[in-house]
Short mmCIF file of C-alpha atoms in Angstrom, two decimals:
data_model
loop_
_atom_site.label_atom_id
_atom_site.label_comp_id
_atom_site.label_asym_id
_atom_site.label_seq_id
_atom_site.Cartn_x
_atom_site.Cartn_y
_atom_site.Cartn_z
CA MET Z 1 -49.05 39.90 47.10
CA ILE Z 2 -46.12 37.85 45.07
CA PRO Z 3 -48.01 35.21 42.63
CA LEU Z 4 -47.32 31.56 42.93
CA PRO Z 5 -46.11 29.48 40.31
CA ASN Z 6 -48.50 27.43 38.52
CA GLN Z 7 -47.83 23.73 40.56
CA ARG Z 8 -49.57 21.93 37.19
CA GLY Z 9 -47.33 24.07 35.13
CA VAL Z 10 -44.22 23.31 37.26
CA SER Z 11 -44.90 19.56 37.33
CA LEU Z 12 -45.22 19.27 33.68
CA HIS Z 13 -42.54 20.85 32.69
CA ARG Z 14 -40.39 18.72 35.07
CA ARG Z 15 -41.85 15.30 33.42
CA VAL Z 16 -40.88 16.75 29.97
CA MET Z 17 -37.28 17.18 31.30
CA LEU Z 18 -37.13 13.60 32.58
CA LEU Z 19 -38.80 12.09 29.45
CA LEU Z 20 -36.28 14.17 26.73
CA PRO Z 21 -33.29 12.14 27.40
CA LEU Z 22 -35.57 9.06 26.85
CA VAL Z 23 -37.01 10.29 23.57
CA ILE Z 24 -33.62 11.41 22.37
CA LEU Z 25 -32.05 7.67 22.84
CA THR Z 26 -35.42 6.08 21.47
CA LEU Z 27 -35.02 8.41 18.41
CA SER Z 28 -31.27 7.96 17.97
CA ALA Z 29 -31.97 4.08 18.48
CA CYS Z 30 -34.43 4.49 15.62
CA ARG Z 31 -32.08 6.06 13.31
CA VAL Z 32 -29.30 3.52 13.62
CA GLY Z 33 -31.71 0.51 13.84
CA LEU Z 34 -29.97 -1.52 15.96
CA PRO Z 35 -31.89 -4.34 17.60
CA LYS Z 36 -32.10 -4.89 21.44
CA GLY Z 37 -28.83 -6.64 22.59
CA CYS Z 38 -26.58 -4.67 20.33
CA PRO Z 39 -24.33 -3.60 21.10
CA PRO Z 40 -22.56 -5.74 22.44
CA ALA Z 41 -23.98 -8.85 20.94
CA CYS Z 42 -24.49 -7.88 16.80
CA SER Z 43 -23.09 -10.79 14.94
CA GLY Z 44 -24.72 -12.25 12.12
CA LEU Z 45 -26.88 -9.05 11.93
CA ASN Z 46 -28.22 -7.56 8.66
CA LEU Z 47 -27.14 -3.72 9.00
CA SER Z 48 -26.82 -3.02 5.43
CA GLY Z 49 -27.15 0.54 4.39
CA GLN Z 50 -28.09 1.61 7.64
CA ASP Z 51 -27.12 5.21 8.85
CA LEU Z 52 -24.79 4.67 11.66
CA THR Z 53 -22.85 8.03 11.74
CA GLU Z 54 -20.97 8.60 15.21
CA VAL Z 55 -22.70 5.17 16.68
CA ASN Z 56 -20.87 3.92 19.24
CA LEU Z 57 -19.71 0.04 18.77
CA GLN Z 58 -16.84 -0.05 20.69
CA ASN Z 59 -15.75 -3.92 21.68
CA ALA Z 60 -18.71 -4.95 20.00
CA ASP Z 61 -19.31 -8.54 18.51
CA LEU Z 62 -19.82 -8.03 14.54
CA ARG Z 63 -18.78 -11.17 12.97
CA SER Z 64 -20.00 -11.76 9.84
CA VAL Z 65 -22.57 -8.94 10.04
CA ASN Z 66 -23.79 -7.11 6.95
CA LEU Z 67 -22.49 -3.42 6.97
CA ALA Z 68 -22.43 -3.00 2.89
CA HIS Z 69 -23.15 0.64 2.12
CA ALA Z 70 -23.66 1.51 5.78
CA GLN Z 71 -22.88 5.12 6.84
CA LEU Z 72 -20.33 4.86 9.51
CA ARG Z 73 -18.42 8.10 9.43
CA ASN Z 74 -16.84 8.96 12.72
CA ALA Z 75 -18.24 5.76 14.27
CA ASN Z 76 -16.59 4.13 17.36
CA LEU Z 77 -15.37 0.45 16.31
CA GLN Z 78 -12.48 0.37 18.86
CA GLY Z 79 -11.63 -3.16 19.56
CA ALA Z 80 -14.65 -4.36 17.71
CA ASN Z 81 -14.91 -7.66 16.07
CA LEU Z 82 -15.70 -7.47 12.39
CA ALA Z 83 -14.33 -10.84 11.45
CA GLY Z 84 -15.60 -12.04 8.11
CA ALA Z 85 -18.23 -9.11 7.98
CA ASP Z 86 -19.42 -7.42 4.82
CA LEU Z 87 -18.29 -3.60 4.62
CA SER Z 88 -18.74 -3.46 1.07
CA PHE Z 89 -19.17 0.19 -0.05
CA ALA Z 90 -19.21 1.66 3.54
CA ASP Z 91 -18.40 5.16 4.54
CA LEU Z 92 -15.69 4.68 7.14
CA VAL Z 93 -14.20 8.04 6.93
CA SER Z 94 -12.64 8.99 10.22
CA ALA Z 95 -13.91 6.03 11.98
CA ASP Z 96 -12.06 4.69 14.88
CA LEU Z 97 -11.02 1.03 14.24
CA ASN Z 98 -8.08 1.01 16.55
CA ASN Z 99 -7.53 -2.47 17.68
CA ALA Z 100 -10.56 -3.88 15.65
CA THR Z 101 -10.10 -7.27 14.27
CA LEU Z 102 -11.05 -7.35 10.54
CA VAL Z 103 -9.66 -10.73 9.86
CA GLY Z 104 -11.12 -11.83 6.18
CA THR Z 105 -13.50 -9.14 6.49
CA ARG Z 106 -14.70 -7.69 2.69
CA LEU Z 107 -14.25 -4.38 2.28
CA TYR Z 108 -14.60 -3.63 -1.35
CA ARG Z 109 -14.60 -0.28 -2.44
CA ALA Z 110 -15.14 1.03 1.18
CA HIS Z 111 -14.12 4.52 2.08
CA LEU Z 112 -11.48 4.56 4.97
CA SER Z 113 -9.71 7.97 4.65
CA ASN Z 114 -8.37 9.29 7.77
CA ALA Z 115 -9.72 6.34 9.63
CA HIS Z 116 -7.88 5.25 12.79
CA LEU Z 117 -6.24 1.52 12.26
CA ASP Z 118 -3.53 1.31 15.10
CA GLN Z 119 -2.86 -2.11 16.04
CA ALA Z 120 -5.97 -3.06 13.71
CA ASN Z 121 -5.92 -6.91 12.58
CA LEU Z 122 -6.56 -6.68 8.38
CA ALA Z 123 -4.69 -9.93 7.91
CA GLY Z 124 -6.72 -11.67 4.61
CA ALA Z 125 -9.24 -8.53 4.57
CA ASP Z 126 -10.12 -7.69 1.11
CA LEU Z 127 -9.79 -3.82 0.32
CA THR Z 128 -10.16 -3.87 -3.60
CA GLY Z 129 -10.77 -0.80 -4.69
CA ALA Z 130 -10.85 0.74 -1.36
CA THR Z 131 -9.63 4.16 -0.48
CA LEU Z 132 -7.35 4.82 2.41
CA THR Z 133 -5.85 7.89 1.61
CA GLN Z 134 -3.45 9.84 4.52
CA VAL Z 135 -4.07 6.80 6.61
CA ASP Z 136 -1.43 5.50 9.08
CA LEU Z 137 -0.70 1.78 8.89
CA THR Z 138 2.23 1.33 10.46
CA THR Z 139 0.85 -0.97 13.43
CA ALA Z 140 -1.80 -2.67 11.40
CA ASP Z 141 -1.28 -6.32 10.15
CA LEU Z 142 -1.69 -6.68 6.70
CA ARG Z 143 -0.25 -9.97 5.95
CA ALA Z 144 -2.13 -11.63 2.94
CA VAL Z 145 -4.49 -8.17 2.51
CA ILE Z 146 -5.55 -7.91 -0.99
CA LEU Z 147 -5.53 -4.12 -1.93
CA ASN Z 148 -6.11 -4.49 -5.63
CA ASN Z 149 -6.82 -1.38 -7.16
CA ALA Z 150 -7.18 0.82 -3.87
CA ARG Z 151 -6.34 4.15 -3.35
CA LEU Z 152 -3.13 4.35 -0.94
CA ILE Z 153 -1.94 7.98 -1.86
CA GLY Z 154 0.16 9.16 0.83
CA VAL Z 155 -0.32 6.27 3.20
CA ASP Z 156 2.14 5.57 5.90
CA LEU Z 157 3.24 1.75 5.57
CA TRP Z 158 6.69 2.04 7.36
CA GLY Z 159 8.28 -1.24 8.57
CA VAL Z 160 4.66 -3.10 7.87
CA ASP Z 161 4.44 -6.76 7.14
CA LEU Z 162 2.87 -6.94 3.75
CA GLN Z 163 3.81 -10.63 3.01
CA GLY Z 164 1.87 -12.40 0.30
CA ALA Z 165 -0.31 -9.12 0.08
CA GLU Z 166 -1.90 -8.03 -3.38
CA LEU Z 167 -1.40 -4.78 -4.59
CA ILE Z 168 -2.30 -4.86 -8.59
CA GLY Z 169 -3.28 -1.78 -9.70
CA ALA Z 170 -3.12 0.15 -6.34
CA ASN Z 171 -2.02 3.64 -6.16
CA LEU Z 172 0.52 4.25 -3.83
CA ALA Z 173 2.12 7.10 -4.98
CA GLY Z 174 3.98 9.20 -2.33
CA ALA Z 175 3.18 6.42 0.15
CA ASN Z 176 6.05 5.72 2.75
CA LEU Z 177 7.02 2.05 2.62
CA VAL Z 178 10.70 2.32 4.27
CA GLY Z 179 11.50 -0.78 5.53
CA ALA Z 180 8.42 -2.71 4.74
CA ASN Z 181 8.13 -6.35 3.89
CA LEU Z 182 6.40 -7.34 0.79
CA ALA Z 183 7.99 -10.73 0.24
CA GLY Z 184 5.96 -12.72 -2.15
CA ALA Z 185 3.48 -9.89 -2.58
CA LYS Z 186 1.85 -9.55 -6.09
CA LEU Z 187 2.22 -6.14 -7.79
CA SER Z 188 1.76 -7.32 -11.30
CA ILE Z 189 0.08 -5.94 -14.16
CA ASP Z 190 -3.55 -6.94 -14.09
CA VAL Z 191 -5.22 -7.04 -17.66
CA VAL Z 192 -8.92 -6.98 -17.62
CA ALA Z 193 -11.04 -7.00 -20.75
CA GLY Z 194 -8.48 -5.49 -22.91
CA THR Z 195 -7.64 -2.97 -20.28
CA THR Z 196 -4.31 -2.70 -18.23
CA THR Z 197 -3.86 -1.12 -14.80
CA MET Z 198 -0.58 -0.43 -13.10
CA THR Z 199 0.58 -0.32 -9.45
CA ASN Z 200 1.65 3.34 -8.85
CA LEU Z 201 4.46 3.81 -6.65
CA ARG Z 202 5.75 6.73 -8.19
CA GLY Z 203 8.06 8.72 -6.19
CA ALA Z 204 7.37 6.49 -3.12
CA ASP Z 205 9.90 5.86 -0.29
CA LEU Z 206 10.79 2.37 -0.48
CA ARG Z 207 14.30 2.51 1.24
CA GLY Z 208 15.11 -0.76 2.83
CA ILE Z 209 12.11 -2.42 1.51
CA ARG Z 210 11.91 -6.16 1.56
CA LEU Z 211 10.48 -7.68 -1.96
CA THR Z 212 12.01 -10.83 -2.27
CA GLY Z 213 10.04 -12.91 -5.06
CA ALA Z 214 7.66 -10.25 -5.51
CA ASN Z 215 5.88 -9.79 -8.77
CA LEU Z 216 6.30 -6.03 -10.07
CA ALA Z 217 5.31 -6.60 -13.68
CA GLY Z 218 4.02 -3.42 -14.98
CA ALA Z 219 4.29 -1.29 -11.81
CA ASP Z 220 5.36 2.30 -12.18
CA LEU Z 221 8.29 3.06 -9.80
CA ARG Z 222 9.63 6.15 -11.63
CA GLY Z 223 11.67 8.49 -9.33
CA ALA Z 224 11.06 5.99 -6.38
CA ASP Z 225 13.75 5.54 -3.65
CA LEU Z 226 14.84 1.91 -3.10
CA THR Z 227 18.21 2.53 -1.55
CA TRP Z 228 19.07 -0.77 0.26
CA ALA Z 229 15.99 -2.33 -0.73
CA THR Z 230 15.84 -6.08 -1.04
CA LEU Z 231 14.72 -7.48 -4.71
CA VAL Z 232 16.00 -11.09 -4.46
CA ASP Z 233 14.24 -13.48 -7.04
CA ALA Z 234 11.99 -10.59 -7.94
CA ASN Z 235 10.01 -9.99 -11.41
CA LEU Z 236 11.15 -6.37 -12.17
CA ASN Z 237 9.43 -5.80 -15.54
CA ALA Z 238 8.58 -2.65 -14.34
CA SER Z 239 9.33 1.11 -15.04
CA PHE Z 240 12.32 2.50 -12.90
CA GLY Z 241 13.06 5.74 -14.80
CA GLY Z 242 15.36 7.93 -12.89
CA ALA Z 243 14.59 5.76 -9.38
CA ASN Z 244 17.48 5.59 -7.03
CA LEU Z 245 18.50 1.95 -6.46
CA THR Z 246 21.86 2.69 -4.46
CA LYS Z 247 22.90 -0.63 -2.79
CA ALA Z 248 20.03 -2.40 -3.81
CA ASN Z 249 20.00 -6.37 -3.76
CA LEU Z 250 18.52 -7.52 -7.11
CA GLU Z 251 20.09 -11.04 -7.03
CA ARG Z 252 18.83 -13.32 -9.61
CA ALA Z 253 15.70 -10.80 -10.35
CA ASN Z 254 14.36 -10.71 -13.39
CA LEU Z 255 14.78 -7.40 -15.26
CA ALA Z 256 13.96 -8.39 -18.50
CA THR Z 257 12.27 -5.64 -20.93
CA ALA Z 258 12.24 -3.46 -17.63
CA ASP Z 259 13.03 0.47 -18.02
CA PHE Z 260 15.98 1.72 -15.82
CA ASN Z 261 16.72 4.68 -17.81
CA GLY Z 262 18.51 7.16 -15.93
CA ALA Z 263 18.06 5.00 -12.73
CA ASN Z 264 20.79 5.17 -10.12
CA LEU Z 265 22.07 1.59 -9.68
CA TYR Z 266 25.42 2.47 -7.70
CA ASP Z 267 26.96 -0.40 -6.20
CA VAL Z 268 23.94 -2.49 -6.91
CA ASN Z 269 24.04 -6.15 -6.73
CA LEU Z 270 22.92 -7.83 -10.14
CA THR Z 271 24.58 -11.02 -10.19
CA GLU Z 272 22.71 -13.87 -11.75
CA ALA Z 273 19.98 -11.14 -12.78
CA ASN Z 274 18.11 -11.43 -16.21
CA LEU Z 275 19.02 -8.44 -18.28
CA HIS Z 276 17.65 -9.61 -21.64
CA GLN Z 277 16.27 -6.53 -23.43
CA THR Z 278 16.65 -4.14 -20.34
CA LEU Z 279 16.83 -0.44 -21.03
CA LEU Z 280 20.06 1.12 -18.97
CA TYR Z 281 20.42 4.22 -20.94
CA GLY Z 282 22.04 6.87 -18.83
CA ALA Z 283 22.02 4.22 -15.78
CA ASN Z 284 24.77 4.77 -13.25
CA LEU Z 285 26.50 1.26 -12.87
CA ARG Z 286 29.55 2.65 -10.95
CA ASN Z 287 30.63 -0.20 -8.40
CA ALA Z 288 27.75 -2.25 -9.86
CA ASP Z 289 28.25 -6.21 -9.23
CA LEU Z 290 26.97 -8.16 -12.83
CA ARG Z 291 28.85 -11.25 -12.51
CA ARG Z 292 27.10 -14.19 -13.99
CA ALA Z 293 24.14 -11.95 -15.01
CA ASN Z 294 22.48 -12.46 -18.59
CA VAL Z 295 23.92 -9.07 -20.21
CA VAL Z 296 23.10 -9.61 -23.78
CA ALA Z 297 25.79 -7.74 -26.18
CA GLY Z 298 24.25 -5.72 -28.99
CA THR Z 299 26.45 -7.81 -31.77
CA THR Z 300 24.85 -11.04 -30.70
CA ASP Z 301 21.06 -9.74 -31.49
CA ARG Z 302 19.99 -6.12 -32.02
CA THR Z 303 16.44 -6.70 -31.03
CA ALA Z 304 17.35 -8.47 -27.52
CA TYR Z 305 20.37 -6.76 -26.46
CA THR Z 306 20.56 -5.05 -23.01
CA ASP Z 307 20.69 -1.38 -23.64
CA LEU Z 308 23.71 0.49 -22.21
CA ARG Z 309 24.05 3.53 -24.14
CA GLY Z 310 25.27 6.41 -22.06
CA ALA Z 311 25.44 4.11 -18.89
CA LEU Z 312 28.08 4.93 -16.78
CA TYR Z 313 30.49 2.42 -15.22
CA ASN Z 314 33.93 2.63 -13.54
CA ALA Z 315 36.97 0.15 -12.63
CA GLU Z 316 34.83 -1.21 -9.90
CA THR Z 317 31.94 -2.54 -12.02
CA GLN Z 318 32.36 -5.99 -12.32
CA TRP Z 319 30.76 -7.27 -15.72
CA PRO Z 320 30.07 -11.25 -16.65
CA THR Z 321 33.04 -13.25 -17.70
CA ASP Z 322 33.86 -12.38 -21.45
CA TYR Z 323 31.69 -9.72 -21.40
CA HIS Z 324 32.78 -6.05 -22.58
CA PRO Z 325 30.77 -3.21 -22.16
CA PRO Z 326 29.96 -1.53 -25.43
CA GLU Z 327 31.24 1.67 -26.70
CA GLU Z 328 28.13 3.78 -26.18
CA ALA Z 329 28.74 2.92 -22.24
CA ILE Z 330 30.52 5.51 -20.70
CA PHE Z 331 33.60 4.66 -18.56
CA VAL Z 332 34.14 7.04 -15.51
CA PRO Z 333 37.76 7.18 -14.18
CA ASP Z 334 37.63 6.99 -9.91
CA GLN Z 335 39.42 10.20 -9.85
CA ALA Z 336 37.17 12.15 -12.56
CA ALA Z 337 33.86 10.46 -10.90
CA PRO Z 338 31.45 13.27 -9.43
CA GLU Z 339 30.86 13.45 -5.66
CA GLU Z 340 28.59 11.15 -4.36
CA ARG Z 341 24.96 12.64 -3.85
CA GLY Z 342 21.52 11.44 -2.22
CA ASP Z 343 19.95 10.92 -5.58
CA GLN Z 344 22.99 10.45 -8.09
CA GLN Z 345 25.57 7.95 -6.03
#
């Protein structure tokens, strides 16, 4: 005779299987510490230090919520409203923040590496000291954002509007800023307790960037590509050694004490620019326009003169009225000029 299954055992097994999902959900809720009704209504809550790894807060109302030191790795915050929230020191690695609202959000020293920020609104957000390596910010709203001392190595900022942004001491090495608008942005040197921090744009792709009126004092732009860049009225007391500024517009820019040694300034507009104590040793000034620029001759003041030793110029180079280039500068006849190249035109 075939033995019949224990009915009581089957019933118990079924009840366990039915209760298991509820137990899992309960334990999950306990882990993340989310109160009833959140999501979607989470505004004003104190969730600081909570472990919210992989939590789903899509489209949640998180205005003014305290998420300082929270663990949000791989969290789904797509479309969430985090305006005015505090995410200081939060771990947002690989978090989904697409279409999220982060207006005025505090993200001090937050970790956002590999986070997704498509169409995110970060206008006025404070990302001081934040880490955003390998992040695509091409569609994010970054107007007036604060990125002082932030790590933005290899970040894609192609065509981004960064008007009025602060990038003091930010590390943008290898970043793509082609066509970005940094009009009125602040990238100046920051002096704190006797130490100095400089904005690092070394080797960055800045072709066509708009930096009208920007302050780049102390920034490191050595080897950067600034072809067709607009730097009108900008403060350029910075390091541009070996940089490519072909056809850039530096009209009325302040280049006082700046280092342009070995820089490519082919066909650049330097009209009315301030070249007091500017280092242009070995720079390429062929076809450059320096009319009405403040170029100080060495015979006038040996401590303040514009250093043009070894600088290249040709018949198309336009100098200020009554100014004659020094003997140390090298005249290159047009017929003897080397072929135009991408890095030395």
